[in-house]
Amino acid sequence: MPPSATFLASADSEALVFRAEGDWLLATAAELDRRLRALDLPNGRQVTLDLAGIGRLDTAGAWLLKRTDKELAARGNAVALANVRANLAPLLDQVWTHGAGTPLPHPVPAHHCLSGFVARIGEVTLRLMRRVYSMIGFGGRVAVTFAELLRHPRRLRLPALIGQMEQAGVDAMPIVGLLSFLIGIVFAYQGADQLRRFGAEIYTVNLLGIAILRELGVLLTAIIIAGRSGSAFTAQIGTMQVNQEIDAMRTIGLNPIEWLVLPRLLALVISMPLLAFWGDMTGLLGGAVACTVYLDFTFVQFFDRLRDTVGAWHFYTGMIKAPVFGFVIAAIGCFEGLQVEGSAESVGQLTTRSVVEAIFVVIVLDAVFSIIFLLADV
């Protein structure tokens, strides 16, 4: 039955009847609200709310009746309910008794106040302390397991180690080689363009050799491996954690550190110097191509100049960093994988975190190595 709301004059000229008819429900609330707001409400009269014609009523309809009652009362009318059916009385009684309530104040986010800021600092500090504690525990377990492996070398799983070396090392050669080659071209071109203005373009070879062998080659390789292999380690171990495969390994007496972590750590420690060497060579090749095109060098002249001006220690400096970077990337990737807590969302979050942390730590370590080598005058 369609809803309606009308005022009718009663036999008493001083009284009015507000007749509500039809279904007063949530589905009809918008139409009822429009009609109620269009009514010309009286002032200072006796008004009776006649509910005899209401078919069905829910909370939304009862609230509209209550609002109409309040608006009439606010205009000085004496309002009374009439013809309320027994099945509608409990709902109307609840609405009339409790009303819409006082609106709650808009909550102020805790971090927008001083106490919330202090609490947030405390939470971050505690979370960081728990994380450091977990990392120390992980490092201890890795050290103990590696010591046991040294005592019993036959426990080393060579097939797993070789498989990880293939995935993290051999399969990464194309992307490492391509990016290093392009960086070598860009670096040589930009350096030659600036040095040519001073008539010193011959020193482009010195600049390129020292930069790539000492810093760029190993650093670029480490960043690529952090994004490629570090994330893969976290995703692989994290997925096993979600599927409870690691719990199953512990149940049957297998050590996840020995079976999952150590092969990845050793594979990346061994593969990183080889990849860094590959990155150095392709970067120098890219620089040689750029110098050949831009400076009219020949390949023989480029590499003769490189041999005569760039000492071998620059190459060794980069190679010393490579296994350290590989260890850090693999350790962070495996650690984050073991922190996954049973959902695909956790796998994604920790995979992202492992990549960010690995790149950050690699760059920090590179800066530390640079300071050490500078102080050692090498």
Short mmCIF file of C-alpha atoms in Angstrom, two decimals:
data_model
loop_
_atom_site.label_atom_id
_atom_site.label_comp_id
_atom_site.label_asym_id
_atom_site.label_seq_id
_atom_site.Cartn_x
_atom_site.Cartn_y
_atom_site.Cartn_z
CA MET A 1 0.00 0.00 0.00
CA PRO A 2 1.57 3.36 -0.95
CA PRO A 3 2.39 5.58 2.04
CA SER A 4 0.80 8.94 2.63
CA ALA A 5 0.81 11.73 5.21
CA THR A 6 -1.95 14.36 5.31
CA PHE A 7 -3.52 16.87 7.71
CA LEU A 8 -7.29 16.82 8.05
CA ALA A 9 -9.51 19.26 9.99
CA SER A 10 -11.50 17.63 12.78
CA ALA A 11 -15.00 18.50 13.96
CA ASP A 12 -13.37 20.78 16.47
CA SER A 13 -12.03 23.76 14.52
CA GLU A 14 -9.14 24.07 16.97
CA ALA A 15 -7.89 20.50 16.34
CA LEU A 16 -6.17 18.84 13.41
CA VAL A 17 -5.68 15.17 12.56
CA PHE A 18 -2.42 13.98 11.01
CA ARG A 19 -3.36 10.80 9.18
CA ALA A 20 -0.58 8.37 8.31
CA GLU A 21 -1.45 5.59 5.87
CA GLY A 22 0.30 2.81 3.96
CA ASP A 23 3.67 1.17 4.62
CA TRP A 24 6.15 3.31 6.54
CA LEU A 25 9.33 1.37 5.82
CA LEU A 26 12.96 1.99 4.94
CA ALA A 27 12.11 1.39 1.29
CA THR A 28 9.57 4.22 1.33
CA ALA A 29 11.46 6.52 3.72
CA ALA A 30 12.81 8.81 1.00
CA GLU A 31 9.35 9.42 -0.48
CA LEU A 32 7.82 9.93 2.98
CA ASP A 33 10.59 12.34 3.96
CA ARG A 34 9.90 14.38 0.81
CA ARG A 35 6.15 14.54 1.54
CA LEU A 36 6.64 15.38 5.22
CA ARG A 37 8.98 18.25 4.43
CA ALA A 38 6.43 19.59 1.92
CA LEU A 39 3.68 19.81 4.59
CA ASP A 40 2.72 23.19 6.01
CA LEU A 41 2.96 22.51 9.75
CA PRO A 42 0.49 24.37 11.98
CA ASN A 43 1.30 26.50 15.02
CA GLY A 44 -0.36 26.41 18.46
CA ARG A 45 -3.02 23.78 17.60
CA GLN A 46 -4.22 20.48 19.00
CA VAL A 47 -2.80 17.78 16.66
CA THR A 48 -3.65 14.08 16.75
CA LEU A 49 -1.39 11.60 15.02
CA ASP A 50 -3.82 9.01 13.67
CA LEU A 51 -1.96 5.77 12.93
CA ALA A 52 -4.96 3.60 12.12
CA GLY A 53 -4.12 3.51 8.42
CA ILE A 54 -0.50 2.31 8.77
CA GLY A 55 -0.01 -1.12 7.22
CA ARG A 56 3.61 -1.99 8.01
CA LEU A 57 6.10 -0.07 10.13
CA ASP A 58 9.83 -0.41 10.73
CA THR A 59 12.39 1.66 12.62
CA ALA A 60 12.89 4.13 9.77
CA GLY A 61 9.16 4.82 9.55
CA ALA A 62 8.84 5.10 13.34
CA TRP A 63 11.72 7.58 13.38
CA LEU A 64 9.95 9.73 10.75
CA LEU A 65 6.84 9.78 12.95
CA LYS A 66 8.96 10.73 15.96
CA ARG A 67 10.63 13.52 13.98
CA THR A 68 7.22 14.85 12.89
CA ASP A 69 6.05 14.76 16.53
CA LYS A 70 9.10 16.79 17.64
CA GLU A 71 8.70 19.35 14.86
CA LEU A 72 5.01 19.84 15.71
CA ALA A 73 5.82 20.20 19.42
CA ALA A 74 8.53 22.74 18.62
CA ARG A 75 5.86 24.93 16.95
CA GLY A 76 3.74 25.01 20.13
CA ASN A 77 1.29 22.26 19.11
CA ALA A 78 -0.14 19.80 21.60
CA VAL A 79 0.51 16.40 19.99
CA ALA A 80 -1.13 13.07 20.86
CA LEU A 81 -1.05 9.58 19.32
CA ALA A 82 -4.26 7.82 18.44
CA ASN A 83 -5.38 4.43 17.05
CA VAL A 84 -2.03 2.71 17.64
CA ARG A 85 -2.36 -1.00 16.89
CA ALA A 86 -1.05 -3.43 19.48
CA ASN A 87 1.62 -4.91 17.16
CA LEU A 88 3.09 -1.46 16.46
CA ALA A 89 3.09 -0.21 20.06
CA PRO A 90 6.41 -1.81 21.21
CA LEU A 91 8.39 -0.33 18.32
CA LEU A 92 6.86 3.12 18.75
CA ASP A 93 7.48 2.94 22.48
CA GLN A 94 11.16 2.20 21.90
CA VAL A 95 11.58 5.04 19.42
CA TRP A 96 9.63 7.51 21.54
CA THR A 97 11.54 6.54 24.67
CA HIS A 98 15.08 6.53 23.29
CA GLY A 99 14.76 8.77 20.26
CA ALA A 100 17.71 9.26 17.94
CA GLY A 101 20.11 9.90 20.83
CA THR A 102 22.76 12.56 21.16
CA PRO A 103 25.29 12.41 18.35
CA LEU A 104 28.70 11.29 19.53
CA PRO A 105 31.54 13.79 19.18
CA HIS A 106 33.78 13.29 16.20
CA PRO A 107 36.63 11.08 17.40
CA VAL A 108 40.08 12.63 17.34
CA PRO A 109 42.64 10.15 15.99
CA ALA A 110 45.02 9.12 18.74
CA HIS A 111 48.11 10.02 16.72
CA HIS A 112 46.88 13.62 16.38
CA CYS A 113 47.38 14.32 20.07
CA LEU A 114 50.52 14.34 22.22
CA SER A 115 49.65 11.18 24.15
CA GLY A 116 48.92 9.34 20.90
CA PHE A 117 52.24 10.50 19.43
CA VAL A 118 54.14 9.28 22.49
CA ALA A 119 52.23 5.98 22.42
CA ARG A 120 53.07 5.53 18.76
CA ILE A 121 56.76 6.10 19.44
CA GLY A 122 56.56 3.48 22.19
CA GLU A 123 54.84 0.98 19.91
CA VAL A 124 57.42 1.49 17.16
CA THR A 125 60.24 1.12 19.68
CA LEU A 126 58.83 -2.11 21.09
CA ARG A 127 58.22 -3.46 17.61
CA LEU A 128 61.80 -2.60 16.63
CA MET A 129 63.16 -4.28 19.77
CA ARG A 130 61.16 -7.44 19.05
CA ARG A 131 62.44 -7.39 15.49
CA VAL A 132 66.07 -7.01 16.59
CA TYR A 133 65.56 -9.87 19.05
CA SER A 134 64.14 -12.06 16.26
CA MET A 135 67.02 -11.19 13.93
CA ILE A 136 69.60 -12.01 16.60
CA GLY A 137 67.86 -15.33 17.20
CA PHE A 138 67.81 -16.06 13.48
CA GLY A 139 71.50 -15.21 13.17
CA GLY A 140 72.32 -17.48 16.10
CA ARG A 141 70.42 -20.40 14.58
CA VAL A 142 72.17 -19.89 11.25
CA ALA A 143 75.57 -19.76 12.96
CA VAL A 144 74.91 -22.92 14.99
CA THR A 145 73.60 -24.81 11.96
CA PHE A 146 76.57 -23.70 9.85
CA ALA A 147 78.98 -24.86 12.58
CA GLU A 148 77.29 -28.25 12.62
CA LEU A 149 77.58 -28.35 8.84
CA LEU A 150 81.32 -27.71 9.07
CA ARG A 151 81.63 -30.63 11.48
CA HIS A 152 79.58 -32.88 9.21
CA PRO A 153 80.15 -31.67 5.61
CA ARG A 154 78.17 -34.56 4.17
CA ARG A 155 75.00 -32.95 5.48
CA LEU A 156 75.38 -30.18 2.90
CA ARG A 157 72.72 -30.67 0.24
CA LEU A 158 74.74 -30.15 -2.93
CA PRO A 159 71.79 -30.56 -5.35
CA ALA A 160 69.87 -27.82 -3.53
CA LEU A 161 72.96 -25.60 -3.42
CA ILE A 162 73.64 -26.01 -7.13
CA GLY A 163 69.98 -25.47 -7.95
CA GLN A 164 69.92 -22.21 -5.99
CA MET A 165 73.16 -21.09 -7.64
CA GLU A 166 71.59 -21.69 -11.01
CA GLN A 167 68.43 -19.76 -10.15
CA ALA A 168 70.10 -16.88 -8.31
CA GLY A 169 73.27 -16.71 -10.38
CA VAL A 170 73.14 -18.15 -13.89
CA ASP A 171 69.53 -17.12 -14.53
CA ALA A 172 70.32 -13.55 -13.40
CA MET A 173 73.18 -13.07 -15.86
CA PRO A 174 71.06 -11.67 -18.74
CA ILE A 175 69.41 -8.91 -16.70
CA VAL A 176 72.64 -8.05 -14.83
CA GLY A 177 74.63 -7.97 -18.07
CA LEU A 178 72.08 -5.87 -19.95
CA LEU A 179 71.63 -3.25 -17.24
CA SER A 180 75.36 -3.02 -16.54
CA PHE A 181 76.06 -2.62 -20.26
CA LEU A 182 73.52 0.21 -20.52
CA ILE A 183 74.79 1.92 -17.36
CA GLY A 184 78.31 1.74 -18.78
CA ILE A 185 77.16 3.45 -21.97
CA VAL A 186 75.30 6.19 -20.09
CA PHE A 187 78.11 6.78 -17.61
CA ALA A 188 80.77 6.95 -20.31
CA TYR A 189 78.71 9.27 -22.47
CA GLN A 190 77.90 11.68 -19.63
CA GLY A 191 81.45 11.65 -18.32
CA ALA A 192 82.98 12.21 -21.75
CA ASP A 193 80.57 15.05 -22.47
CA GLN A 194 81.64 16.92 -19.33
CA LEU A 195 85.36 16.16 -19.61
CA ARG A 196 85.48 17.18 -23.28
CA ARG A 197 84.67 20.76 -22.27
CA PHE A 198 88.03 20.87 -20.47
CA GLY A 199 89.93 18.93 -23.10
CA ALA A 200 90.25 15.98 -20.71
CA GLU A 201 88.09 13.39 -22.47
CA ILE A 202 91.00 10.92 -22.37
CA TYR A 203 90.32 10.58 -18.62
CA THR A 204 86.88 9.13 -19.37
CA VAL A 205 88.50 5.70 -19.29
CA ASN A 206 89.93 6.37 -15.82
CA LEU A 207 86.57 7.61 -14.55
CA LEU A 208 84.68 4.70 -16.04
CA GLY A 209 87.11 2.04 -14.87
CA ILE A 210 87.33 3.22 -11.27
CA ALA A 211 83.58 3.88 -10.96
CA ILE A 212 82.48 0.53 -12.39
CA LEU A 213 85.15 -1.72 -10.86
CA ARG A 214 85.02 -0.08 -7.44
CA GLU A 215 81.39 0.90 -6.96
CA LEU A 216 78.83 0.72 -9.74
CA GLY A 217 79.36 -2.85 -10.92
CA VAL A 218 78.94 -4.58 -7.57
CA LEU A 219 76.34 -2.11 -6.26
CA LEU A 220 74.10 -2.36 -9.32
CA THR A 221 74.42 -6.16 -9.27
CA ALA A 222 73.49 -6.28 -5.58
CA ILE A 223 70.41 -4.10 -6.11
CA ILE A 224 69.26 -6.29 -9.02
CA ILE A 225 69.78 -9.47 -6.98
CA ALA A 226 67.97 -7.96 -4.00
CA GLY A 227 64.93 -7.27 -6.15
CA ARG A 228 65.14 -10.58 -7.99
CA SER A 229 66.51 -13.28 -5.69
CA GLY A 230 65.88 -11.69 -2.29
CA SER A 231 62.19 -11.32 -3.04
CA ALA A 232 62.08 -14.86 -4.45
CA PHE A 233 63.56 -16.28 -1.23
CA THR A 234 60.97 -14.48 0.88
CA ALA A 235 58.08 -15.54 -1.35
CA GLN A 236 59.21 -19.17 -1.53
CA ILE A 237 59.76 -19.64 2.20
CA GLY A 238 56.71 -17.50 3.04
CA THR A 239 54.46 -19.64 0.85
CA MET A 240 55.79 -22.76 2.56
CA GLN A 241 54.99 -21.09 5.87
CA VAL A 242 51.42 -20.37 4.74
CA ASN A 243 50.97 -23.97 3.58
CA GLN A 244 52.40 -25.23 6.91
CA GLU A 245 55.15 -27.08 5.08
CA ILE A 246 57.79 -25.70 7.46
CA ASP A 247 55.76 -26.94 10.45
CA ALA A 248 55.60 -30.32 8.77
CA MET A 249 59.39 -30.29 8.31
CA ARG A 250 59.89 -29.61 12.02
CA THR A 251 57.42 -32.37 12.87
CA ILE A 252 59.43 -35.00 10.99
CA GLY A 253 62.70 -33.74 12.48
CA LEU A 254 64.08 -31.64 9.62
CA ASN A 255 65.78 -28.33 10.42
CA PRO A 256 64.36 -25.57 8.14
CA ILE A 257 67.56 -23.54 8.57
CA GLU A 258 69.65 -26.40 7.22
CA TRP A 259 67.26 -27.38 4.43
CA LEU A 260 65.98 -23.99 3.29
CA VAL A 261 68.19 -21.17 4.54
CA LEU A 262 71.79 -22.40 4.28
CA PRO A 263 71.57 -23.51 0.60
CA ARG A 264 70.27 -20.06 -0.33
CA LEU A 265 72.85 -18.24 1.79
CA LEU A 266 75.79 -20.22 0.40
CA ALA A 267 74.45 -20.01 -3.15
CA LEU A 268 74.27 -16.21 -3.07
CA VAL A 269 77.62 -15.82 -1.26
CA ILE A 270 79.26 -17.88 -4.03
CA SER A 271 77.27 -16.39 -6.92
CA MET A 272 77.55 -12.69 -6.05
CA PRO A 273 81.30 -12.32 -6.81
CA LEU A 274 80.77 -14.08 -10.13
CA LEU A 275 77.80 -11.88 -10.99
CA ALA A 276 79.70 -8.77 -9.89
CA PHE A 277 82.58 -9.76 -12.16
CA TRP A 278 80.10 -10.28 -15.01
CA GLY A 279 78.54 -6.90 -14.29
CA ASP A 280 81.97 -5.23 -14.25
CA MET A 281 82.92 -6.70 -17.60
CA THR A 282 79.65 -5.85 -19.33
CA GLY A 283 79.71 -2.35 -17.84
CA LEU A 284 83.23 -1.78 -19.15
CA LEU A 285 82.17 -3.16 -22.51
CA GLY A 286 79.29 -0.67 -22.63
CA GLY A 287 81.70 2.12 -21.76
CA ALA A 288 84.10 0.97 -24.47
CA VAL A 289 81.29 1.05 -27.03
CA ALA A 290 80.32 4.59 -25.98
CA CYS A 291 83.94 5.79 -26.11
CA THR A 292 84.41 4.18 -29.52
CA VAL A 293 81.39 6.00 -30.91
CA TYR A 294 81.73 9.31 -29.11
CA LEU A 295 85.50 9.73 -28.68
CA ASP A 296 86.80 7.82 -31.72
CA PHE A 297 88.67 5.36 -29.51
CA THR A 298 89.29 1.82 -30.66
CA PHE A 299 88.62 -1.08 -28.35
CA VAL A 300 92.36 -1.77 -28.14
CA GLN A 301 93.09 1.83 -27.12
CA PHE A 302 90.31 1.77 -24.53
CA PHE A 303 91.51 -1.39 -22.80
CA ASP A 304 95.18 -0.41 -23.06
CA ARG A 305 94.35 2.85 -21.32
CA LEU A 306 92.27 0.98 -18.76
CA ARG A 307 95.11 -1.42 -18.01
CA ASP A 308 97.69 1.36 -17.66
CA THR A 309 95.67 3.75 -15.47
CA VAL A 310 93.33 1.63 -13.32
CA GLY A 311 95.07 -0.51 -10.72
CA ALA A 312 94.01 -4.05 -9.86
CA TRP A 313 93.11 -3.02 -6.32
CA HIS A 314 90.05 -1.17 -7.61
CA PHE A 315 88.82 -4.49 -8.95
CA TYR A 316 89.60 -6.30 -5.69
CA THR A 317 87.77 -3.60 -3.73
CA GLY A 318 84.55 -4.40 -5.55
CA MET A 319 85.07 -8.14 -5.26
CA ILE A 320 85.54 -7.90 -1.47
CA LYS A 321 82.09 -6.33 -1.14
CA ALA A 322 80.29 -8.88 -3.31
CA PRO A 323 80.09 -11.91 -0.92
CA VAL A 324 79.09 -9.62 1.96
CA PHE A 325 76.27 -8.15 -0.11
CA GLY A 326 75.20 -11.64 -1.18
CA PHE A 327 75.08 -12.85 2.44
CA VAL A 328 73.04 -9.85 3.57
CA ILE A 329 70.52 -10.16 0.72
CA ALA A 330 70.00 -13.89 1.27
CA ALA A 331 69.79 -13.54 5.07
CA ILE A 332 67.17 -10.80 4.89
CA GLY A 333 65.14 -12.66 2.26
CA CYS A 334 65.11 -15.90 4.28
CA PHE A 335 64.46 -14.14 7.59
CA GLU A 336 61.44 -12.28 6.23
CA GLY A 337 60.11 -15.48 4.68
CA LEU A 338 60.16 -17.18 8.08
CA GLN A 339 58.21 -14.24 9.58
CA VAL A 340 55.14 -14.82 7.37
CA GLU A 341 52.05 -15.42 9.48
CA GLY A 342 49.68 -17.48 7.36
CA SER A 343 48.07 -15.30 4.70
CA ALA A 344 48.79 -14.23 1.14
CA GLU A 345 48.71 -10.60 2.28
CA SER A 346 51.51 -11.30 4.75
CA VAL A 347 53.59 -12.90 1.99
CA GLY A 348 53.19 -9.80 -0.18
CA GLN A 349 53.99 -7.36 2.61
CA LEU A 350 57.09 -9.19 3.80
CA THR A 351 58.34 -9.72 0.25
CA THR A 352 58.17 -5.97 -0.31
CA ARG A 353 59.82 -5.35 3.04
CA SER A 354 62.67 -7.77 2.29
CA VAL A 355 63.50 -6.00 -0.99
CA VAL A 356 63.45 -2.55 0.62
CA GLU A 357 65.52 -3.67 3.61
CA ALA A 358 68.05 -5.52 1.45
CA ILE A 359 68.62 -2.53 -0.85
CA PHE A 360 68.86 -0.18 2.14
CA VAL A 361 71.40 -2.37 3.97
CA VAL A 362 73.44 -2.91 0.80
CA ILE A 363 73.76 0.84 0.24
CA VAL A 364 74.63 1.44 3.90
CA LEU A 365 77.28 -1.28 3.78
CA ASP A 366 78.66 0.17 0.56
CA ALA A 367 79.05 3.52 2.31
CA VAL A 368 80.76 1.81 5.26
CA PHE A 369 83.15 -0.01 2.93
CA SER A 370 83.94 3.26 1.16
CA ILE A 371 84.81 4.95 4.45
CA ILE A 372 86.97 1.99 5.53
CA PHE A 373 88.85 1.90 2.23
CA LEU A 374 89.28 5.67 2.36
CA LEU A 375 90.76 5.52 5.85
CA ALA A 376 92.97 2.61 4.78
CA ASP A 377 94.04 4.66 1.74
CA VAL A 378 93.22 1.91 -0.78
#
